[in-house]
XYZ file of C-alpha atoms in Angstrom:
508
model
C 103.214 44.448 142.561
C 103.354 41.925 145.372
C 100.105 40.330 144.168
C 101.530 39.977 140.657
C 104.566 38.148 142.055
C 102.333 35.787 144.043
C 100.239 35.092 140.935
C 103.348 34.409 138.888
C 104.615 32.089 141.596
C 101.349 30.130 141.601
C 101.425 29.792 137.806
C 105.018 28.562 137.956
C 104.088 26.075 140.678
C 101.229 24.675 138.607
C 103.519 24.442 135.591
C 106.057 22.535 137.654
C 103.362 20.122 138.813
C 102.194 19.553 135.240
C 105.766 18.849 134.167
C 106.346 16.570 137.142
C 103.366 14.417 136.105
C 105.080 13.693 132.803
C 108.101 11.447 132.469
C 109.097 13.300 129.291
C 111.375 16.250 129.976
C 110.306 19.466 128.207
C 113.480 21.272 127.183
C 114.345 24.739 125.932
C 117.501 26.332 124.565
C 118.432 27.210 128.160
C 118.085 23.664 129.502
C 118.715 21.357 126.539
C 122.510 21.170 126.507
C 122.886 20.777 130.255
C 120.295 17.983 130.198
C 122.149 16.135 127.427
C 125.480 16.518 129.229
C 123.977 15.174 132.456
C 122.654 11.972 130.869
C 124.639 9.336 129.010
C 121.776 8.459 126.661
C 118.576 10.315 125.772
C 115.965 10.277 123.030
C 114.743 13.746 122.026
C 111.611 14.523 120.041
C 111.499 17.770 118.080
C 107.841 18.583 117.422
C 105.234 21.183 116.532
C 101.908 21.414 118.416
C 99.869 21.477 115.181
C 101.561 18.360 113.754
C 99.177 15.403 113.422
C 101.902 12.764 113.656
C 103.255 14.454 116.791
C 99.824 14.274 118.432
C 99.569 10.582 117.560
C 103.049 9.934 118.948
C 102.497 11.802 122.236
C 100.814 9.036 124.311
C 103.177 6.380 122.944
C 106.167 8.569 123.750
C 104.878 9.195 127.271
C 104.315 5.477 127.882
C 107.829 4.677 126.645
C 109.319 7.342 128.911
C 107.612 5.813 131.930
C 108.706 2.279 131.082
C 112.320 3.401 130.603
C 112.592 5.232 133.944
C 113.805 2.160 135.801
C 116.608 1.765 133.262
C 117.557 5.447 133.689
C 117.023 6.188 130.013
C 115.565 9.667 129.577
C 113.129 10.902 126.933
C 112.808 14.593 126.143
C 110.898 16.874 123.802
C 111.430 20.287 122.245
C 108.654 22.504 120.856
C 110.139 23.824 117.621
C 107.541 26.596 117.336
C 109.040 28.024 120.535
C 112.655 26.916 120.084
C 113.271 27.452 116.371
C 117.000 28.160 116.735
C 117.610 25.031 118.799
C 115.741 22.857 116.291
C 117.641 24.410 113.393
C 120.937 23.747 115.178
C 120.187 20.026 115.200
C 119.027 19.878 111.589
C 115.306 19.451 112.178
C 113.462 19.704 108.840
C 110.132 18.042 109.636
C 107.956 16.902 112.486
C 108.273 14.834 114.496
C 112.034 14.348 114.297
C 113.525 11.977 116.860
C 117.231 11.844 117.618
C 119.373 9.731 119.943
C 121.937 11.726 121.927
C 125.075 10.341 123.550
C 126.373 13.757 124.427
C 126.179 16.771 122.127
C 128.711 15.449 119.611
C 127.268 11.953 119.108
C 123.800 12.447 117.612
C 122.024 9.894 115.433
C 118.505 9.656 114.004
C 116.022 7.352 115.719
C 115.257 4.543 113.263
C 112.592 2.649 115.180
C 108.808 2.612 114.988
C 106.669 5.220 116.720
C 105.076 2.904 119.261
C 105.767 2.678 122.998
C 107.097 -0.889 122.975
C 109.235 -0.202 119.885
C 110.726 2.942 121.455
C 111.400 1.023 124.679
C 113.039 -1.857 122.810
C 115.130 0.430 120.604
C 116.457 2.526 123.474
C 117.298 -0.526 125.594
C 119.356 -1.803 122.670
C 121.101 1.567 122.453
C 121.964 1.438 126.169
C 123.748 -1.894 125.889
C 127.012 -2.790 124.158
C 126.614 -4.291 120.699
C 127.235 -7.710 122.268
C 126.525 -8.319 125.972
C 128.776 -10.924 127.608
C 126.513 -13.436 129.348
C 126.969 -15.996 132.103
C 124.878 -18.867 133.411
C 123.234 -16.433 135.839
C 122.367 -13.724 133.283
C 121.439 -15.834 130.259
C 117.858 -16.660 131.248
C 116.848 -13.025 131.781
C 118.565 -11.997 128.556
C 116.589 -14.558 126.531
C 113.360 -12.706 127.321
C 114.744 -9.159 127.349
C 113.119 -8.485 123.971
C 110.876 -10.168 121.402
C 113.983 -11.321 119.536
C 117.499 -11.835 120.915
C 120.518 -13.565 119.398
C 123.061 -15.369 121.553
C 126.347 -16.649 120.150
C 128.051 -19.568 121.845
C 131.722 -19.152 120.955
C 135.016 -20.178 122.577
C 137.058 -17.250 123.848
C 140.041 -18.134 121.657
C 137.903 -18.369 118.477
C 138.762 -14.837 117.348
C 137.404 -15.202 113.802
C 133.919 -16.255 114.924
C 133.837 -13.606 117.642
C 134.808 -10.874 115.175
C 132.221 -12.004 112.620
C 129.430 -12.057 115.187
C 130.471 -8.620 116.469
C 130.284 -7.198 112.933
C 126.733 -8.473 112.535
C 125.805 -7.104 115.956
C 127.126 -3.648 115.131
C 125.142 -3.600 111.897
C 121.873 -4.906 113.349
C 122.016 -3.540 116.896
C 119.050 -1.237 116.196
C 116.922 -4.285 115.376
C 117.947 -7.008 117.821
C 119.696 -7.662 121.129
C 122.968 -9.606 120.866
C 124.641 -11.649 123.597
C 127.675 -13.877 123.806
C 128.486 -16.964 125.894
C 132.044 -18.320 126.245
C 131.254 -21.047 128.797
C 131.145 -24.501 127.158
C 129.041 -25.903 130.004
C 126.346 -23.273 129.410
C 126.380 -24.049 125.691
C 126.012 -27.766 126.412
C 123.047 -27.047 128.713
C 121.422 -25.173 125.812
C 121.998 -28.117 123.501
C 124.519 -26.409 121.224
C 128.217 -26.673 120.466
C 130.861 -24.017 119.808
C 130.523 -22.056 117.565
C 126.801 -21.602 117.067
C 124.030 -19.025 117.430
C 120.574 -19.357 118.931
C 117.847 -16.845 118.117
C 115.328 -16.740 120.968
C 111.887 -15.244 120.236
C 108.534 -14.836 121.936
C 106.527 -16.265 118.998
C 106.248 -19.284 116.680
C 108.618 -22.095 117.673
C 110.428 -20.023 120.310
C 113.972 -20.370 118.986
C 116.088 -21.179 115.932
C 119.654 -22.449 115.732
C 122.446 -21.383 113.393
C 125.216 -24.002 113.213
C 126.699 -23.220 109.804
C 129.986 -21.490 108.998
C 130.225 -18.049 110.588
C 129.906 -15.556 107.731
C 128.390 -12.091 107.973
C 125.891 -12.520 105.131
C 124.757 -15.967 106.284
C 124.220 -14.831 109.883
C 122.428 -11.669 108.756
C 120.046 -13.662 106.563
C 119.455 -16.160 109.386
C 118.628 -13.338 111.810
C 116.196 -11.551 109.510
C 114.474 -14.750 108.368
C 114.145 -16.263 111.839
C 113.015 -12.987 113.411
C 110.105 -12.626 110.982
C 106.916 -14.313 112.258
C 105.656 -17.181 110.102
C 102.430 -15.225 109.740
C 102.897 -11.616 110.819
C 100.704 -8.553 110.482
C 100.851 -5.752 107.914
C 100.249 -2.263 109.282
C 101.781 1.227 109.300
C 104.566 0.086 111.638
C 105.551 -3.049 109.697
C 104.761 -2.223 106.062
C 108.140 -0.660 105.240
C 109.997 -3.623 106.716
C 108.070 -6.099 104.595
C 108.617 -3.961 101.483
C 112.374 -3.828 102.067
C 112.762 -7.522 102.948
C 113.604 -8.394 99.348
C 111.211 -11.365 99.133
C 107.529 -11.604 98.096
C 104.789 -10.764 100.591
C 101.581 -12.811 100.831
C 98.674 -10.729 102.150
C 95.768 -12.298 104.038
C 92.924 -9.749 104.175
C 90.211 -10.283 106.827
C 87.829 -7.924 108.622
C 87.872 -9.274 112.174
C 90.620 -10.303 114.572
C 88.943 -13.696 114.956
C 89.086 -14.267 111.185
C 92.716 -13.155 111.023
C 93.689 -15.445 113.898
C 91.880 -18.417 112.346
C 93.422 -17.859 108.902
C 96.845 -17.315 110.434
C 96.597 -20.684 112.164
C 95.251 -22.433 109.055
C 97.930 -21.019 106.735
C 100.897 -21.324 109.096
C 101.958 -24.702 107.582
C 102.073 -23.066 104.129
C 104.102 -20.164 105.522
C 106.478 -22.549 107.275
C 107.105 -24.466 104.049
C 108.114 -21.238 102.293
C 109.914 -19.568 105.217
C 112.657 -17.273 104.004
C 111.253 -17.328 100.460
C 107.827 -15.701 100.953
C 106.622 -13.647 103.915
C 103.025 -14.189 105.037
C 101.021 -11.577 106.936
C 97.433 -10.781 107.832
C 95.999 -7.302 107.254
C 92.980 -5.601 108.825
C 90.510 -5.290 105.946
C 88.261 -2.889 107.864
C 91.065 -0.408 108.436
C 93.213 -1.009 105.360
C 90.779 -2.596 102.904
C 91.511 0.116 100.347
C 95.004 -1.360 99.993
C 93.400 -4.412 98.348
C 92.864 -2.307 95.222
C 96.627 -1.773 95.004
C 96.959 -5.548 94.735
C 94.204 -5.755 92.105
C 91.773 -7.326 94.569
C 88.178 -6.272 95.141
C 87.682 -3.914 98.074
C 84.242 -5.208 99.050
C 84.881 -8.948 99.285
C 86.871 -10.362 102.197
C 88.649 -12.536 103.209
C 90.971 -12.299 100.222
C 94.545 -13.216 99.363
C 97.315 -11.899 97.114
C 101.062 -12.211 96.673
C 103.169 -9.171 95.847
C 106.637 -9.379 94.341
C 108.043 -6.494 96.369
C 111.145 -6.160 94.186
C 109.459 -5.968 90.774
C 106.148 -4.685 92.176
C 104.158 -7.438 90.499
C 100.766 -8.513 91.893
C 99.300 -12.024 91.982
C 95.758 -11.876 93.416
C 93.767 -15.010 94.211
C 90.485 -14.915 92.266
C 87.758 -13.525 94.489
C 85.516 -16.546 93.859
C 88.053 -18.901 95.474
C 87.964 -19.578 99.212
C 90.846 -18.404 101.386
C 91.638 -21.736 103.035
C 94.645 -24.017 103.514
C 94.199 -26.226 100.442
C 93.391 -23.354 98.081
C 96.307 -21.219 99.258
C 98.693 -24.184 99.321
C 97.920 -24.870 95.653
C 98.064 -21.182 94.683
C 101.438 -20.611 96.345
C 102.819 -23.816 94.836
C 101.827 -22.649 91.359
C 103.233 -19.159 92.058
C 106.613 -20.572 93.083
C 106.642 -22.749 89.949
C 106.075 -19.666 87.791
C 102.705 -20.932 86.564
C 100.726 -17.820 87.510
C 100.833 -14.698 85.381
C 100.972 -11.352 87.222
C 97.842 -9.216 87.218
C 98.419 -5.858 85.557
C 96.043 -2.991 86.222
C 95.992 -0.591 83.314
C 93.851 2.073 81.729
C 93.354 1.689 77.951
C 96.205 2.931 75.784
C 95.154 6.362 74.462
C 94.107 6.183 70.822
C 96.003 9.420 70.222
C 98.123 11.829 72.220
C 96.464 15.230 71.811
C 97.875 17.160 74.749
C 101.366 18.565 75.344
C 102.033 15.851 77.956
C 102.214 12.200 76.849
C 99.734 10.037 78.745
C 101.298 6.797 79.970
C 99.404 3.719 81.169
C 100.703 0.343 82.346
C 100.258 -1.203 78.886
C 102.460 1.373 77.117
C 104.820 2.164 80.007
C 107.820 0.276 78.615
C 107.205 1.587 75.101
C 107.207 5.241 76.215
C 109.270 5.503 79.388
C 111.938 2.962 78.483
C 112.457 4.234 74.927
C 116.250 4.189 75.005
C 116.589 6.961 72.415
C 114.726 9.589 74.432
C 115.033 11.478 77.711
C 111.689 10.899 79.426
C 110.470 13.016 82.333
C 107.455 11.352 83.933
C 105.126 12.502 86.699
C 103.485 9.839 88.858
C 100.281 11.460 90.112
C 96.984 10.732 91.853
C 93.722 12.375 90.718
C 92.850 13.369 94.302
C 96.257 14.927 95.037
C 96.037 18.708 95.549
C 99.714 19.287 94.743
C 99.301 17.350 91.484
C 96.378 19.600 90.508
C 98.438 22.696 91.281
C 101.326 21.384 89.179
C 99.170 20.454 86.149
C 99.178 23.823 84.278
C 102.922 24.236 84.789
C 103.555 20.680 83.662
C 101.439 21.278 80.540
C 103.494 24.405 79.845
C 106.683 22.361 80.217
C 105.327 19.798 77.755
C 104.434 22.495 75.234
C 107.888 24.085 75.451
C 109.650 20.838 74.549
C 107.035 19.793 71.955
C 107.652 23.050 70.102
C 111.442 23.002 70.452
C 114.329 21.460 68.540
C 114.292 18.646 71.113
C 110.751 17.458 70.347
C 112.039 14.105 69.078
C 114.541 13.660 71.915
C 112.672 14.722 75.082
C 109.296 13.426 76.244
C 107.251 14.992 79.020
C 104.893 12.312 80.337
C 102.504 11.528 83.190
C 100.838 8.418 84.618
C 97.953 8.001 87.048
C 99.731 5.730 89.534
C 96.446 4.841 91.245
C 94.902 3.416 88.065
C 97.987 1.781 86.570
C 100.564 -0.673 87.870
C 104.015 0.865 87.544
C 107.351 -0.825 88.310
C 108.711 2.177 90.163
C 108.817 2.756 93.919
C 106.482 5.697 94.598
C 106.637 7.219 98.097
C 104.184 10.088 97.534
C 102.449 12.280 94.994
C 103.498 13.867 92.815
C 106.719 11.958 92.206
C 108.734 13.105 89.186
C 111.544 11.061 87.630
C 113.807 11.481 84.625
C 114.739 8.363 82.647
C 117.740 9.457 80.536
C 118.330 8.012 77.099
C 120.901 5.227 77.281
C 120.545 4.936 81.062
C 117.036 3.670 81.692
C 118.265 1.574 84.612
C 119.353 4.713 86.475
C 116.395 7.127 86.720
C 116.885 10.379 88.612
C 114.205 11.533 91.075
C 113.334 15.234 91.072
C 113.303 16.965 94.467
C 113.400 20.661 93.592
C 110.801 23.421 93.520
C 107.903 22.826 91.163
C 108.550 25.618 88.685
C 108.909 25.295 84.935
C 112.367 26.884 85.089
C 113.633 24.407 87.674
C 112.226 21.419 85.785
C 113.916 22.603 82.587
C 117.200 22.953 84.473
C 116.760 19.447 85.897
C 116.289 17.975 82.406
C 119.293 19.916 81.126
C 121.550 18.699 83.952
C 120.469 15.053 84.019
C 119.321 14.167 80.499
C 121.565 12.707 77.821
C 120.843 15.546 75.382
C 121.317 18.395 77.920
C 118.156 19.861 76.407
C 117.265 23.366 77.493
C 114.370 25.536 76.358
C 113.556 29.186 76.894
C 110.906 29.828 79.549
C 108.725 32.904 79.665
C 108.750 34.866 82.900
C 106.399 33.308 85.444
C 104.813 34.991 88.448
C 106.696 35.639 91.643
C 104.760 33.042 93.617
C 107.163 30.647 95.240
C 106.669 27.031 94.235
C 105.897 24.453 96.867
C 108.811 22.179 97.754
C 108.457 18.524 96.855
C 106.674 16.623 99.619
C 106.505 12.893 100.229
C 103.536 10.981 101.535
C 105.236 10.028 104.811
C 108.317 11.538 106.469
C 108.290 15.355 106.709
C 105.120 16.686 108.307
C 105.336 20.330 107.224
C 102.130 22.368 107.038
C 102.015 21.733 103.288
C 102.375 17.989 103.738
C 99.751 18.111 106.480
C 97.204 19.590 104.074
C 97.983 16.887 101.525
C 97.537 14.196 104.162
C 94.172 15.567 105.240
C 92.990 15.504 101.638
C 94.174 11.910 101.319
C 92.719 10.494 104.550
C 89.627 9.058 102.844
C 91.815 6.804 100.685
C 92.935 4.808 103.735
C 96.411 3.845 102.555
C 99.102 2.197 104.674
């Protein structure tokens, strides 16, 4: 008995050493709440050991934890396979889930990127007030506290400007650091007058000034435009930001870092001329060359160039025979801005006839079928390689047959489109994606997120379509349908299998 206690003590000692070597606190239901109460600000990761994204995050998370020690910002993790109740209590639905805790009652999702420097930057921002009051002695350090910081130079009695800047800071505090200077002498030393804003950055020209009227929208646009590099880089951590920027994105594909650096330098004058109107970014063609096909470019000829209208999802590829160089791109972009270039539309041929129970849609007949204002159209956006799409196919065919043979055959269309072979105007986050375009409301499609059973799809059409069309469904098996899964976000075991199947397609 004594030997067993000694052995247990040794194991516990080794475990303590292993934990001590990590700057990430491993928490359980017995330690979590006390840890949160003892620290003003923590970032907690809820993970599963089998989760691929969690494994990829682990070294980045550890590095961030170490870098944040000196600022007394703690990072923690919870194994949800061991602490299921604790994870459920905090609404964890997928892995990894990261949440920012300021006590047990103030919990918010982490909205940053999953890289060490991004985690560090995000948590430093969270530790500071929305606007940090700066003096002559603290200004210089603040300028370089992050890649991008905004400092407002405003007189103390200018309440309107101070309030406007504070509103912007509260809205964008997750993205940038904000500081304020009320000393006119400091402003004069910086070459600005009250009221004005200077955005300091570690790239391009180093800083930009805002000296217009203080309005929330104008300052927000200035911040986002100035904070975007003239020629950035497209990758998994930046792709979503470029897609949501609301302006076109010009891709510069190249296989080596040397090529990307050279092209970035050569095209920077073009990017500068169109700053705030078109974003320019290089992309690693070796790692993400498959994405060229999504822009209707060849995937075996680099360097290459294309512009994507991220709002309308239109593609404007430079012909592969043309050289990616300053003069060529300058002319191409000039013609694009003038509306002289037609978008490239990738489409399969329009089917000569529709034989099956599900209407086949391609890019060339998309508007004709999907946007037919007299019909409720349920459309599946699928990929041929997608396992979940293959599993859905027989059920979707059954759904099509039910409506084709019903009284609603002229009012409800069940359709599908291969979204990898056809350009579609819709935002598709994963496969399969199913949307209903109701008659009379084609500008307000409804995305389906339920179980993939015929009964549930019929109910969805009934509840959201104009004609409230319902059909009788024969009893299906008792097998539970898989929940809808997106390509990114929730890394459940089902989504993991889909990701593994998709790896060879090398998408962003």
